Every structure is written in C-alpha cells, then in structure tokens.
PDB file of C-alpha atoms in Angstrom:
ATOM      1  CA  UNK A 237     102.352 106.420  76.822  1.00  0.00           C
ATOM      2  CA  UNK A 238     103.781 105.140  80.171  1.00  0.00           C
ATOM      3  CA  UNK A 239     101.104 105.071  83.106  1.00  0.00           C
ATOM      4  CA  UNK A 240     101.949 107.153  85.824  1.00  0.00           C
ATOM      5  CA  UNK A 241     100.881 107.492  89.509  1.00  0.00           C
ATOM      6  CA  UNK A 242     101.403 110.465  91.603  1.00  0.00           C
ATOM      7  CA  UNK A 243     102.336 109.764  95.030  1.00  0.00           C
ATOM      8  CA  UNK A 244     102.008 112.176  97.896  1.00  0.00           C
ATOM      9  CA  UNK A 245     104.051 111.985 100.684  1.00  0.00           C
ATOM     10  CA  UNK A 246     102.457 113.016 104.399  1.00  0.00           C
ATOM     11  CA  UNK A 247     104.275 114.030 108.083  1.00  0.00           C
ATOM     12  CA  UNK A 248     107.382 113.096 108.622  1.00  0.00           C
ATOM     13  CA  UNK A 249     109.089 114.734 105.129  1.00  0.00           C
ATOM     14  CA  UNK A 250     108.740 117.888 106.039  1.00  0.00           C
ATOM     15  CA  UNK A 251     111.903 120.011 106.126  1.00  0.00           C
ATOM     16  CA  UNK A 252     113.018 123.606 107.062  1.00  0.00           C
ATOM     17  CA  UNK A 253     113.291 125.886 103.565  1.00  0.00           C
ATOM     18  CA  UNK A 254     110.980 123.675 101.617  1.00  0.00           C
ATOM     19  CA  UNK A 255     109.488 125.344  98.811  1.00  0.00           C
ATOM     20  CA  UNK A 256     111.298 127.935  99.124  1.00  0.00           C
ATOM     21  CA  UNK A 257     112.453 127.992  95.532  1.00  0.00           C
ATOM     22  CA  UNK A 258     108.439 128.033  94.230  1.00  0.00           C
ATOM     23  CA  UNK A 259     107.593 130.543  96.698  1.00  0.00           C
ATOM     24  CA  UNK A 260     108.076 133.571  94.057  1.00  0.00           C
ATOM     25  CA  UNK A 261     106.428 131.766  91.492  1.00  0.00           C
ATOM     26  CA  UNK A 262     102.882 134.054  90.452  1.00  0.00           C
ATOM     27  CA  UNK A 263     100.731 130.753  91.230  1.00  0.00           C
ATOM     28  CA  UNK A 264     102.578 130.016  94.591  1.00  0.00           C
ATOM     29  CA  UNK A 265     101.619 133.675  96.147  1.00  0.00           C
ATOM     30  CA  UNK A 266      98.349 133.218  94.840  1.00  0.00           C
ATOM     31  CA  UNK A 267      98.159 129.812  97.152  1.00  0.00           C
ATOM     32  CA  UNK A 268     100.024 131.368  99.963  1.00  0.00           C
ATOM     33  CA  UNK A 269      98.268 134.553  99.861  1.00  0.00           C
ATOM     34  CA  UNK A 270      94.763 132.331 100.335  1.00  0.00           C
ATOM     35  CA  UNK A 271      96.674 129.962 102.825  1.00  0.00           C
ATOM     36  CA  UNK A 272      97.382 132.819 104.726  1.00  0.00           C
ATOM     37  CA  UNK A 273      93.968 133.948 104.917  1.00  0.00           C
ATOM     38  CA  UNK A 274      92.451 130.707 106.064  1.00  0.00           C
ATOM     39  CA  UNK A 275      95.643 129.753 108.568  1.00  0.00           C
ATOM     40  CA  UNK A 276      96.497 133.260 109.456  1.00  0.00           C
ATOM     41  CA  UNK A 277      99.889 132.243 109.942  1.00  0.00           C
ATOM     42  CA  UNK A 278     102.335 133.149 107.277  1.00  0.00           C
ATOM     43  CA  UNK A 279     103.713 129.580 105.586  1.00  0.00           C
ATOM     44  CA  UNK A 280     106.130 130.830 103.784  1.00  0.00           C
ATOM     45  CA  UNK A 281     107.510 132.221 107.538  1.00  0.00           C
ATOM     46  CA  UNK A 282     106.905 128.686 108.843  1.00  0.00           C
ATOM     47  CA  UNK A 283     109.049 126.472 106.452  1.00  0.00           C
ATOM     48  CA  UNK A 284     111.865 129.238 106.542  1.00  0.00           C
ATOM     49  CA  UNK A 285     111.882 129.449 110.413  1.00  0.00           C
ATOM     50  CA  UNK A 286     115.328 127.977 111.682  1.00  0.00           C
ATOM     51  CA  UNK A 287     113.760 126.647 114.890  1.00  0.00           C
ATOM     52  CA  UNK A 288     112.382 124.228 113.035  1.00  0.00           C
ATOM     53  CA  UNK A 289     108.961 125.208 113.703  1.00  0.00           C
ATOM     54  CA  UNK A 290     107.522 123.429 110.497  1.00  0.00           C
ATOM     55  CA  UNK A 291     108.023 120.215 112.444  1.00  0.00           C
ATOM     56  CA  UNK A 292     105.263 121.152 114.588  1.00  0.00           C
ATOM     57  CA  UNK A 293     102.320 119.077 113.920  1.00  0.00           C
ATOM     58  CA  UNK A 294     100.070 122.052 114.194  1.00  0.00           C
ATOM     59  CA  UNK A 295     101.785 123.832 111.263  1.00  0.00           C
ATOM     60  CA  UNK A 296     103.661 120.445 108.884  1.00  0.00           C
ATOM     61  CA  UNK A 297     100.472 119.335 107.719  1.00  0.00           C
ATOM     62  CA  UNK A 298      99.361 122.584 106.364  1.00  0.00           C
ATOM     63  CA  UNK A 299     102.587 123.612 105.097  1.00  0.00           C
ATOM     64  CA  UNK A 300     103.329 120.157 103.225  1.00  0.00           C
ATOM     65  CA  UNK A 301      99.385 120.530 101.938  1.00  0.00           C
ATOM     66  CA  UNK A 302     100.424 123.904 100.599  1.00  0.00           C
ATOM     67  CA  UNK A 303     104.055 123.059  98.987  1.00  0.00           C
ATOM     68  CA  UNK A 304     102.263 119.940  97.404  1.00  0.00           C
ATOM     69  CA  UNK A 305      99.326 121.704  96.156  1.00  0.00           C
ATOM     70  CA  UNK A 306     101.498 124.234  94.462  1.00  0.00           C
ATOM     71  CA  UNK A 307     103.678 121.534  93.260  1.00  0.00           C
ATOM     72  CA  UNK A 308     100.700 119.426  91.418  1.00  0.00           C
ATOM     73  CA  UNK A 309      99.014 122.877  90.099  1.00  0.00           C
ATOM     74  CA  UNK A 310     102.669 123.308  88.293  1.00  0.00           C
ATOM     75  CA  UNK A 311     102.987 119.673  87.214  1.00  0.00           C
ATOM     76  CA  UNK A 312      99.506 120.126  85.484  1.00  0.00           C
ATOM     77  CA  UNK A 313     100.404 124.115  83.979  1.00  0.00           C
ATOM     78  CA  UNK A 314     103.149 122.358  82.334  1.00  0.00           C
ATOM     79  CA  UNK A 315     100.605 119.546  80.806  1.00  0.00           C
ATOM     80  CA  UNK A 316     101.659 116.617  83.528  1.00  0.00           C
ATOM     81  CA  UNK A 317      98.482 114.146  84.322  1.00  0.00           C
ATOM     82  CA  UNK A 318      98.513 111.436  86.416  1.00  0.00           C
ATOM     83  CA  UNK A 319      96.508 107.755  85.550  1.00  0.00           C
ATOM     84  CA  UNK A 320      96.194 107.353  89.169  1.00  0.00           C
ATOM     85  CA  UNK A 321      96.788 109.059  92.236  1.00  0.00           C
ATOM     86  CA  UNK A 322      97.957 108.261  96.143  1.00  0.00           C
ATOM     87  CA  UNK A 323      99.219 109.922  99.447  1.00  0.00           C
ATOM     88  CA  UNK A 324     100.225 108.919 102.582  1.00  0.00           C
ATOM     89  CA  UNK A 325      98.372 110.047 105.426  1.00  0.00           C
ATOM     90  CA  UNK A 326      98.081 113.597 105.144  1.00  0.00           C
ATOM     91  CA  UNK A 327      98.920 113.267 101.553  1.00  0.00           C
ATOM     92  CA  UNK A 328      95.857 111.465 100.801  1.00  0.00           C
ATOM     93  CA  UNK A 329      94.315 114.766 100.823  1.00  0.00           C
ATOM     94  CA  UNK A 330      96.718 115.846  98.247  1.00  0.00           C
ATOM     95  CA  UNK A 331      95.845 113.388  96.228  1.00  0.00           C
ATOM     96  CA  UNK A 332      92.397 113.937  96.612  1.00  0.00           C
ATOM     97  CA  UNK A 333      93.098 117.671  95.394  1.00  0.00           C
ATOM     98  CA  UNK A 334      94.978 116.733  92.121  1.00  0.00           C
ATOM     99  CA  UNK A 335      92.159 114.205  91.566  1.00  0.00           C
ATOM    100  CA  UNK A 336      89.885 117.593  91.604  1.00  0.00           C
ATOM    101  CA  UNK A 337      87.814 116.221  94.512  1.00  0.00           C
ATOM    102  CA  UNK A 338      87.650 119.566  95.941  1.00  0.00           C
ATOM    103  CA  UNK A 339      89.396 122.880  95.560  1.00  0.00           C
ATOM    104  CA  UNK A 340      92.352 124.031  97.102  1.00  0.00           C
ATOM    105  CA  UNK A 341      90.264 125.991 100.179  1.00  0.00           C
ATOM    106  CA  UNK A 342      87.930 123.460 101.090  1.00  0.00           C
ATOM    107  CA  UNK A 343      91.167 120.976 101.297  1.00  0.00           C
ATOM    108  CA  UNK A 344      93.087 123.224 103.310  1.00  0.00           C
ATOM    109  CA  UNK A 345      90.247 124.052 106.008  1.00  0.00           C
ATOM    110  CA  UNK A 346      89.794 120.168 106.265  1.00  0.00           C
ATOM    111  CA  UNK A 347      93.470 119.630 106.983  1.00  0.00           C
ATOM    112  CA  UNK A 348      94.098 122.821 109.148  1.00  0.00           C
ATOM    113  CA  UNK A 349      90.968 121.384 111.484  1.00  0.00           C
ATOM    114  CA  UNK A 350      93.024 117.852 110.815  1.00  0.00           C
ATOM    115  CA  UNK A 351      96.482 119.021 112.145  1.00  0.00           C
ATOM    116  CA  UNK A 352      94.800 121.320 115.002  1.00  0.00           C
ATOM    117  CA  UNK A 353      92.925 118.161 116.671  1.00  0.00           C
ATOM    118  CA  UNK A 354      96.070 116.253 115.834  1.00  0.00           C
ATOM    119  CA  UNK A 355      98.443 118.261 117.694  1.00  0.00           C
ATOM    120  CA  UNK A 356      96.167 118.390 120.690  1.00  0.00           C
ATOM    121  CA  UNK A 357      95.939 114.680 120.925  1.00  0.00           C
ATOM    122  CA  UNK A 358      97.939 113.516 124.239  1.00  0.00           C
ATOM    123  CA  UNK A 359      97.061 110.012 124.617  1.00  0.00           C
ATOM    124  CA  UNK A 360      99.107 107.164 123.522  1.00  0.00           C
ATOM    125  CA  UNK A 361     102.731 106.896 121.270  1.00  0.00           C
ATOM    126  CA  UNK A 362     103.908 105.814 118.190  1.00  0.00           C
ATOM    127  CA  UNK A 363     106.892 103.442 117.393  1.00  0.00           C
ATOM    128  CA  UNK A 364     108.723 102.269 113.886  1.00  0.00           C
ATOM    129  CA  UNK A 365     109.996  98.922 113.534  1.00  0.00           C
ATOM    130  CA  UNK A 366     112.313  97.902 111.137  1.00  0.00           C
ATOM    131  CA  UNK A 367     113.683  94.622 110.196  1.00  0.00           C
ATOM    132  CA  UNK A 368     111.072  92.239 112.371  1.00  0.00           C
ATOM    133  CA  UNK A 369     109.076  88.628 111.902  1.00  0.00           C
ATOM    134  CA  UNK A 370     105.987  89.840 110.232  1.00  0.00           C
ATOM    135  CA  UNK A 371     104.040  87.074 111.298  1.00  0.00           C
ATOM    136  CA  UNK A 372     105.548  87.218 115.144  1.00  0.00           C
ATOM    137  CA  UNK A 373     104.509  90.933 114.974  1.00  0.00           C
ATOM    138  CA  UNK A 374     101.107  90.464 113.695  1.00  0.00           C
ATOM    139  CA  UNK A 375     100.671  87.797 116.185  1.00  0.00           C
ATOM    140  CA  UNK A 376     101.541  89.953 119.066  1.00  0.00           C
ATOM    141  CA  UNK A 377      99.597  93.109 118.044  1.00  0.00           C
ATOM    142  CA  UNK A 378      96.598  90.569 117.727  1.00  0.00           C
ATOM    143  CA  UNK A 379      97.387  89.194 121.392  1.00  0.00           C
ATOM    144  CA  UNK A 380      98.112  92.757 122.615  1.00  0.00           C
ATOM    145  CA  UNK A 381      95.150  95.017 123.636  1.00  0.00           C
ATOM    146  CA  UNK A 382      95.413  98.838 123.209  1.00  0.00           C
ATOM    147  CA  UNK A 383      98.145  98.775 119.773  1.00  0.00           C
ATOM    148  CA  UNK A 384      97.391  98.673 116.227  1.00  0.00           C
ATOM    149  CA  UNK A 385      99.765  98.364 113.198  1.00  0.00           C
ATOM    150  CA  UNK A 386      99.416 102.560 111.989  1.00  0.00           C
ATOM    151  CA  UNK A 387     101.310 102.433 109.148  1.00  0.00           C
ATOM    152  CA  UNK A 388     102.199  99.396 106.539  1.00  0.00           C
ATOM    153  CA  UNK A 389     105.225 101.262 104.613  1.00  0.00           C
ATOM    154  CA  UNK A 390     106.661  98.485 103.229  1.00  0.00           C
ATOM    155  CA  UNK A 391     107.617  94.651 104.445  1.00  0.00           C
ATOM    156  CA  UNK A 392     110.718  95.587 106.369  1.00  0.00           C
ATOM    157  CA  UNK A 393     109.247  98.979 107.997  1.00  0.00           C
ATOM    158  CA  UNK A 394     106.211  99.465 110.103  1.00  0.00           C
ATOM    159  CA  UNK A 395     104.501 101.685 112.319  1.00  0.00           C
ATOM    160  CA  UNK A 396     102.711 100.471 115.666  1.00  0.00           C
ATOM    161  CA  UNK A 397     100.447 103.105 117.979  1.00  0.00           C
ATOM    162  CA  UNK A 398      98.480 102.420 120.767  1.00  0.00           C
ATOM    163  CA  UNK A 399      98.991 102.970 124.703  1.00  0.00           C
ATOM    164  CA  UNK A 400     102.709 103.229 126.261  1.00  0.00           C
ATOM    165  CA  UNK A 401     101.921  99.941 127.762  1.00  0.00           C
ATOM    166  CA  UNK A 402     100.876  97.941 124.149  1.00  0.00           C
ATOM    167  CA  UNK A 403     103.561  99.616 122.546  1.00  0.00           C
ATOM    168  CA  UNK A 404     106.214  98.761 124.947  1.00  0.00           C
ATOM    169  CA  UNK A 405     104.635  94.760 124.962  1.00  0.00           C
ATOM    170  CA  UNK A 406     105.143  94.364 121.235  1.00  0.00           C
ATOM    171  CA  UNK A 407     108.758  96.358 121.051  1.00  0.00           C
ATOM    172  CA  UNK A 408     109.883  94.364 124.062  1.00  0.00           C
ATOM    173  CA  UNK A 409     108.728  90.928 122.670  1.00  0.00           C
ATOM    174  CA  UNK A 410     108.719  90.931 118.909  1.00  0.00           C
ATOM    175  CA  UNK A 411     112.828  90.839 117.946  1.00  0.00           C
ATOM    176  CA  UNK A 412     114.043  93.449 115.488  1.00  0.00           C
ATOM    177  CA  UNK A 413     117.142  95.076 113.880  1.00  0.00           C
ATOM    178  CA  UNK A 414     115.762  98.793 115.137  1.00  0.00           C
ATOM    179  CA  UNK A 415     112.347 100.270 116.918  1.00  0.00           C
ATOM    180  CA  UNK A 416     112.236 104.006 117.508  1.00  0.00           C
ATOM    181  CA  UNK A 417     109.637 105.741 119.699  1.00  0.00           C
ATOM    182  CA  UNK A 418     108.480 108.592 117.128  1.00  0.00           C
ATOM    183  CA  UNK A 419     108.246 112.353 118.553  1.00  0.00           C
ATOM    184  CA  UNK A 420     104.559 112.699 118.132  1.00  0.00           C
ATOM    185  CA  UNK A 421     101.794 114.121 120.535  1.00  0.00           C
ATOM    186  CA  UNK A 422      99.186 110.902 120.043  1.00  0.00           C
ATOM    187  CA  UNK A 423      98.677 107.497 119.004  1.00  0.00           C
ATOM    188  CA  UNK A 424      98.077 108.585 115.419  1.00  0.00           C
ATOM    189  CA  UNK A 425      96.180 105.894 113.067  1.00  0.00           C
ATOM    190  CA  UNK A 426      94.500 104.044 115.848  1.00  0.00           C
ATOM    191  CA  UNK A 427      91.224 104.029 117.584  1.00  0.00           C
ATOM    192  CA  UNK A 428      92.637 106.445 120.344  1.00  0.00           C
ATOM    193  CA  UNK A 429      92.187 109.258 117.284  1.00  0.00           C
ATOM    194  CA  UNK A 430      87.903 108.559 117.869  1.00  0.00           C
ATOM    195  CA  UNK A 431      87.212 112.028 119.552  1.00  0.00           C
ATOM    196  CA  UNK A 432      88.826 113.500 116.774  1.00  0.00           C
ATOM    197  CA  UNK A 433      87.664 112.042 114.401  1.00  0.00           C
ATOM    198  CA  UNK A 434      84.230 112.121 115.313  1.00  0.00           C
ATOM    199  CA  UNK A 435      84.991 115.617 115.822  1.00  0.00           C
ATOM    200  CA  UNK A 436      86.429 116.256 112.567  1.00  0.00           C
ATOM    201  CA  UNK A 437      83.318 114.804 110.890  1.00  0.00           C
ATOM    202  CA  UNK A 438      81.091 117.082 111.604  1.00  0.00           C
ATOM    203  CA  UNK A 439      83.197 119.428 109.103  1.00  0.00           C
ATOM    204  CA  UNK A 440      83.990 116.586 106.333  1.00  0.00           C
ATOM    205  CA  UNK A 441      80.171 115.973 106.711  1.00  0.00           C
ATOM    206  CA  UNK A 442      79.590 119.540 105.512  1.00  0.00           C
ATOM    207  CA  UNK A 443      82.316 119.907 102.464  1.00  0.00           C
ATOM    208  CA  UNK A 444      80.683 118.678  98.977  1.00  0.00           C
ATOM    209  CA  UNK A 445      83.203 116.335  97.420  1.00  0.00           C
ATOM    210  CA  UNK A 446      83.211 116.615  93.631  1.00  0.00           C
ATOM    211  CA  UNK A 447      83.579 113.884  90.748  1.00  0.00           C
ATOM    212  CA  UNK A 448      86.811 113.075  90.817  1.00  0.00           C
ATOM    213  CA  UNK A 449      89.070 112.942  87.139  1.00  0.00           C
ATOM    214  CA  UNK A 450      91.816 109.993  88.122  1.00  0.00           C
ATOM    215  CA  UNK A 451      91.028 107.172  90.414  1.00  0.00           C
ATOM    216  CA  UNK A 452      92.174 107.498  94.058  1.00  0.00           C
ATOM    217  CA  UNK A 453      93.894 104.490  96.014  1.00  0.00           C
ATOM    218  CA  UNK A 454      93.072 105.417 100.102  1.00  0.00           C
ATOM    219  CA  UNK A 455      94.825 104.615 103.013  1.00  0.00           C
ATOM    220  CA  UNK A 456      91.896 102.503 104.399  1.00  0.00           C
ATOM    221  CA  UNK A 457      91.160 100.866 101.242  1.00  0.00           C
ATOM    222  CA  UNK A 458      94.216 100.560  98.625  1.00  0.00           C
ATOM    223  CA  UNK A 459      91.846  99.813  95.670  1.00  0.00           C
ATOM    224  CA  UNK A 460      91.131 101.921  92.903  1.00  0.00           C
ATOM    225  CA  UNK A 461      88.093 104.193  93.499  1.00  0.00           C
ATOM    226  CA  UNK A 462      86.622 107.386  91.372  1.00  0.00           C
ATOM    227  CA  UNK A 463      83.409 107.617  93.438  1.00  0.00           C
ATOM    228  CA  UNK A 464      83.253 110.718  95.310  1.00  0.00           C
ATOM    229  CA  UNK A 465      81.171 109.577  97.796  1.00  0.00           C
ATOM    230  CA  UNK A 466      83.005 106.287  98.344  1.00  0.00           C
ATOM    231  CA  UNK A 467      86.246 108.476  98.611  1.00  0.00           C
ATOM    232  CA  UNK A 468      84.732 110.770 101.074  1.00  0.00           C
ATOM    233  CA  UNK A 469      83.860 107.648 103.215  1.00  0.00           C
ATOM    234  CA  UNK A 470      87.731 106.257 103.131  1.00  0.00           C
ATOM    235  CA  UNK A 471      88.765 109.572 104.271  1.00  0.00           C
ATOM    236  CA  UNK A 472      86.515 109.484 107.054  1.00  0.00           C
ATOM    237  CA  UNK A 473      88.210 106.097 108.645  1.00  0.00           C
ATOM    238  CA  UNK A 474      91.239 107.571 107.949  1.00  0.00           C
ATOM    239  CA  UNK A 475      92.388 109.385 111.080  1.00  0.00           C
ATOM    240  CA  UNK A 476      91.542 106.118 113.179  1.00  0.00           C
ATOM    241  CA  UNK A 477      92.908 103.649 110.288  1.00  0.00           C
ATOM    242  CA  UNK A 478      95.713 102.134 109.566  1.00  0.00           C
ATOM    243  CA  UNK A 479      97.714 103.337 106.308  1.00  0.00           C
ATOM    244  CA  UNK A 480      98.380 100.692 103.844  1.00  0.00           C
ATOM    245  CA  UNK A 481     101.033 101.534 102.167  1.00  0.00           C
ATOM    246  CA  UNK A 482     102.691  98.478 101.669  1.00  0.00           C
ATOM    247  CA  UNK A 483      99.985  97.164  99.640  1.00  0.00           C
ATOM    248  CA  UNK A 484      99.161 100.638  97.732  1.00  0.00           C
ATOM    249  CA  UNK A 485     102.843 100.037  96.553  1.00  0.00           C
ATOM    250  CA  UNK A 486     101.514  96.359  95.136  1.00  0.00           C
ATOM    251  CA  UNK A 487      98.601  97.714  93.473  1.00  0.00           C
ATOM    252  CA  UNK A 488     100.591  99.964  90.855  1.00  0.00           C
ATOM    253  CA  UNK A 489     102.164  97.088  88.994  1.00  0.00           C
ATOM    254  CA  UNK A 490      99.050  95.727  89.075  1.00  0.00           C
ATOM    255  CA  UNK A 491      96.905  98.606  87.935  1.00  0.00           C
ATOM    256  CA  UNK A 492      99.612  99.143  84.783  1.00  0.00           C
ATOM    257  CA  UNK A 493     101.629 101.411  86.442  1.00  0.00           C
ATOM    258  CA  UNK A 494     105.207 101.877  85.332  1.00  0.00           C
ATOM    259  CA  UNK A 495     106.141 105.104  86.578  1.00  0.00           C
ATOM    260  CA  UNK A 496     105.972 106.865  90.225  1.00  0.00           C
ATOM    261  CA  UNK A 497     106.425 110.521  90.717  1.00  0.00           C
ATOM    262  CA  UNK A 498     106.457 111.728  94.559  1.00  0.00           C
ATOM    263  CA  UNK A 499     105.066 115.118  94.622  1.00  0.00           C
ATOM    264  CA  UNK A 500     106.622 116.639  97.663  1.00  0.00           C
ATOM    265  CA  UNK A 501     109.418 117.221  99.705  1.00  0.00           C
ATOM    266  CA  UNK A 502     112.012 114.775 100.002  1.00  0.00           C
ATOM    267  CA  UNK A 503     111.877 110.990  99.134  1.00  0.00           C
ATOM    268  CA  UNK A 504     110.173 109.287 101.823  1.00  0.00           C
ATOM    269  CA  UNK A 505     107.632 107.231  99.697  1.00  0.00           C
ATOM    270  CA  UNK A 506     109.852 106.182  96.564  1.00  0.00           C
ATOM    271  CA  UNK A 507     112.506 105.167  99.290  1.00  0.00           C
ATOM    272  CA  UNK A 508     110.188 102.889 101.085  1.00  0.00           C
ATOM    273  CA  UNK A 509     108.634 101.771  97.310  1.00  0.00           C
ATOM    274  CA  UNK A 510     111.556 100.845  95.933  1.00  0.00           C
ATOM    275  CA  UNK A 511     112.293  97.694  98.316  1.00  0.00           C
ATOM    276  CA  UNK A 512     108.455  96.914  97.693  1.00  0.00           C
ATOM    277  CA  UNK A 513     108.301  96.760  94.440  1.00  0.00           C
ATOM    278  CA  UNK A 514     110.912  96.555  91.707  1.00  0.00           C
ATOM    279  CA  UNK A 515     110.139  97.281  88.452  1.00  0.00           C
ATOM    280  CA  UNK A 516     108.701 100.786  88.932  1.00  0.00           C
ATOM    281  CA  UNK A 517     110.521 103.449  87.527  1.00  0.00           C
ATOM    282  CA  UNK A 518     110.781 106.343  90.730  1.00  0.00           C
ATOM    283  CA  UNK A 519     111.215 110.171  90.043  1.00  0.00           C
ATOM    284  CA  UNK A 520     111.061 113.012  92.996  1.00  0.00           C
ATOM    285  CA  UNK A 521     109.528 116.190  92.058  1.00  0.00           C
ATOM    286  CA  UNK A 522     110.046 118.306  95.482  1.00  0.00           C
ATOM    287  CA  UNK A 523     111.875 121.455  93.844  1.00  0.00           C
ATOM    288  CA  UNK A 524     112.000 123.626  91.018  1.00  0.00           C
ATOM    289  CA  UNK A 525     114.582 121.986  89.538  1.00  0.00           C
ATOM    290  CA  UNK A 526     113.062 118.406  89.521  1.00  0.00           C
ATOM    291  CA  UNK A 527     110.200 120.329  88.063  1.00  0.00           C
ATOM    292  CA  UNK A 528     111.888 121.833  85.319  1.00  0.00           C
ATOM    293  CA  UNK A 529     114.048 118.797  84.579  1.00  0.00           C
ATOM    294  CA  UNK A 530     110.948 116.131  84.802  1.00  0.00           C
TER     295      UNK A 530
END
C-alpha cells in the first residue's frame, strides 16, 4: 500500500467557478445548504460571481474551506484515506477536518471568524521573493525590526510581512530574480496579526477539539502530531506564525510518504513541492474529474 498525505492548499488558489462541477452533487448542497446558514451568504453565488468577488479575503477562506471539505468528504465516500494530513494556512483547518478534529460547523465558524478579522486587518504588507540568498535574507530579516519570514514555500520562494518600512529594507537590500508586493489587507503570519488572534481565541478556546484519526503536520510545528490538544495549541500560533512549508514538504519522505494528493483548487502546493522534494509522486484532486479519475 503506498503512504499517502493529503495536502490542503490555503488563500491564494482560489479561483472564480471553483467547485462548480460538485455543486449538484447530494453531499455538496447538504454542505452548502449548512454553509449558508452559518455565512448567510450564498457560496455557491460567491465562487460563480464574475467580479471576482471570491478573491475577497472576507469570502476565499470560507469558500476554499467549503470546496475542500466537500472534496475530502467525497475522497473518503469513495474509500480514499490519508496516512497523514497537511494544509497551508487556511488549509490547515482542512486538514484538521479530514483528520476528524472537529465537524464540518464548528470548522467553518472558526474560519468565517478567521477570514472576518483577517480582512479587517490594515496594518502592514506582504511581499514574495523568489530566487534570493537564503542566508543574506535570513540575515537581513534578523537585522530588520518589524518583518518576519510568513511563509517558507519552498527554497527558491518565500513570503516576508511586516511594516511597509521592514518590508521595503529587506526587498531593497537582499538581491533577487523577482519580489512582488501581494494584494492583501495585513501583514498576515506575523506578530502584527496579535489583536486578532487574541481575539480569535476566545472562540478556539470554546470549540472542543476531538481525537484526531491521521496525524496532523501544522504550520507552526511541521512534526507529526495526533494529540488534540497539542493540535489545538499549533493552531492557536498560527495566525501570528510563520508557515513552514518548506520543511512540511521534507518531512513526507521522511515520514514514508510516497504519494501527495492536493485537495483543492488548483496546484499551488504540488507546484511549490515538486522543486522541494523529488521523489514524491504529486496528483491534484480540485474537480470532479480528478475525482473520478484518481
């Protein structure tokens, strides 16, 4: 039997019509028809829209949280299990839901409160490097006060966030062959995220988190983990953490894993896995027809 991670990818993958083709599906209006309830927006309405409106952090994270959710209740109707499960970002709660930590409500209240105080963040700005000196970066984010590396995708693509000012010290020092300024409300991933996240535990505090079936590498901490409580705790740091992606990536090979399947839209994660490591085998499963065919 080959071992096989889940993956779930997080902001940023989104795209206008996805899940369209699952929408009709009996289990998906069951999930929309809740989703609904607890958003009371339509999300269905949201991913067809043509403004692109589902690139609006307010509504992406609760519409990819939906499409995914629908996506890994499928995989396991048609007898799929994962040996281990990741996201990134805000698909760490997707992960968390195939892992059975909690049920699909309780997830999506946590990330509709998550992309709410998200979206009203103002502070601060978010930039990806690619092609760059690790060390020299590292070196000037240590030397640079108010910027934190967000996101470790993989070792040729990084996220920094922080204040206008840190941001524009490391992409004016540190040489690279690109560095985009990302169109984001906040400093996402950094310590600028405390109100929120101080905010937002007060409601993680109060949602029971449930023995989990597969173990669960986090953001903040890429090693295997099947305590809830422990789990529950990573989450917490999450919002204000860095995601560590990079090394997640490393820890499949390690853990036995020989096979990746990205739940989701697009292929954000196996694109950035593949120049991480090499000898994983990478499958999308994003629409009916990667379902069917898997």
């Amino acid at each position: 039997m080959v071992k096989t991670a889940w993956v779930f990818p997080g902001q940023g993958s989104q795209s206008v019509g996805m899940g369209i083709d699952l929408m009709d599906l009996p289990l998906a209006k069951e999930r929309l028809a809740i989703a609904d309830d607890v958003l009371g927006w339509s999300v269905s309405g949201v991913c067809q829209s043509e403004d692109n409106k589902v690139s609006n952090t307010l509504y992406t994270q609760p519409c990819l949280y939906v499409v995914e959710s629908v996506l890994i209740d499928l995989l396991k109707e048609r007898g799929q299990t994962p040996d281990l499960v990741a996201g990134h970002s805000l698909g760490e709660y997707c992960a968390l839901y195939a892992a059975e930590a909690f049920d699909f409500t309780a997830g999506l209240r946590l990330v509709k409160l998550r992309a709410e105080l998200m979206s009203q963040t103002s502070e601060g700005i978010m930039a990806a490097i690619i092609g760059f000196d690790r060390e020299a970066l590292e070196t000037k984010i240590a030397e640079t006060e108010g910027v934190v590396l967000a996101n470790d995708n993989n070792p040729s693509q990084v996220v920094i966030s922080g204040t206008p000012e840190a941001v524009d010290a490391v992409l004016t020092t540190v040489k690279s062959k690109r560095a985009v300024k990302l169109k984001v409300s906040g400093a996402f991933h950094s310590p600028i995220m405390g109100p929120a996240a101080r905010e937002f535990q007060e409601v993680l505090d109060a949602v029971e988190f449930q023995p989990v079936v597969v173990p669960v590498l986090s953001n903040v901490d890429p090693t295997p983990m099947m305590d809830s409580a422990m789990l529950k705790e990573r989450l917490s740091r999450q919002m204000t953490g860095s995601v560590r992606w990079r090394e997640i990536s490393l820890a499949l090979p390690e853990q036995g894993i020989e096979r990746v399947i990205e739940v989701g839209p697009g292929n954000v994660l196996t694109g950035l896995m593949k120049r991480t490591v090499k000898t994983l085998t990478l499958v999308n499963v994003g629409t009916l027809n990667q379902l069917q065919t898997l």
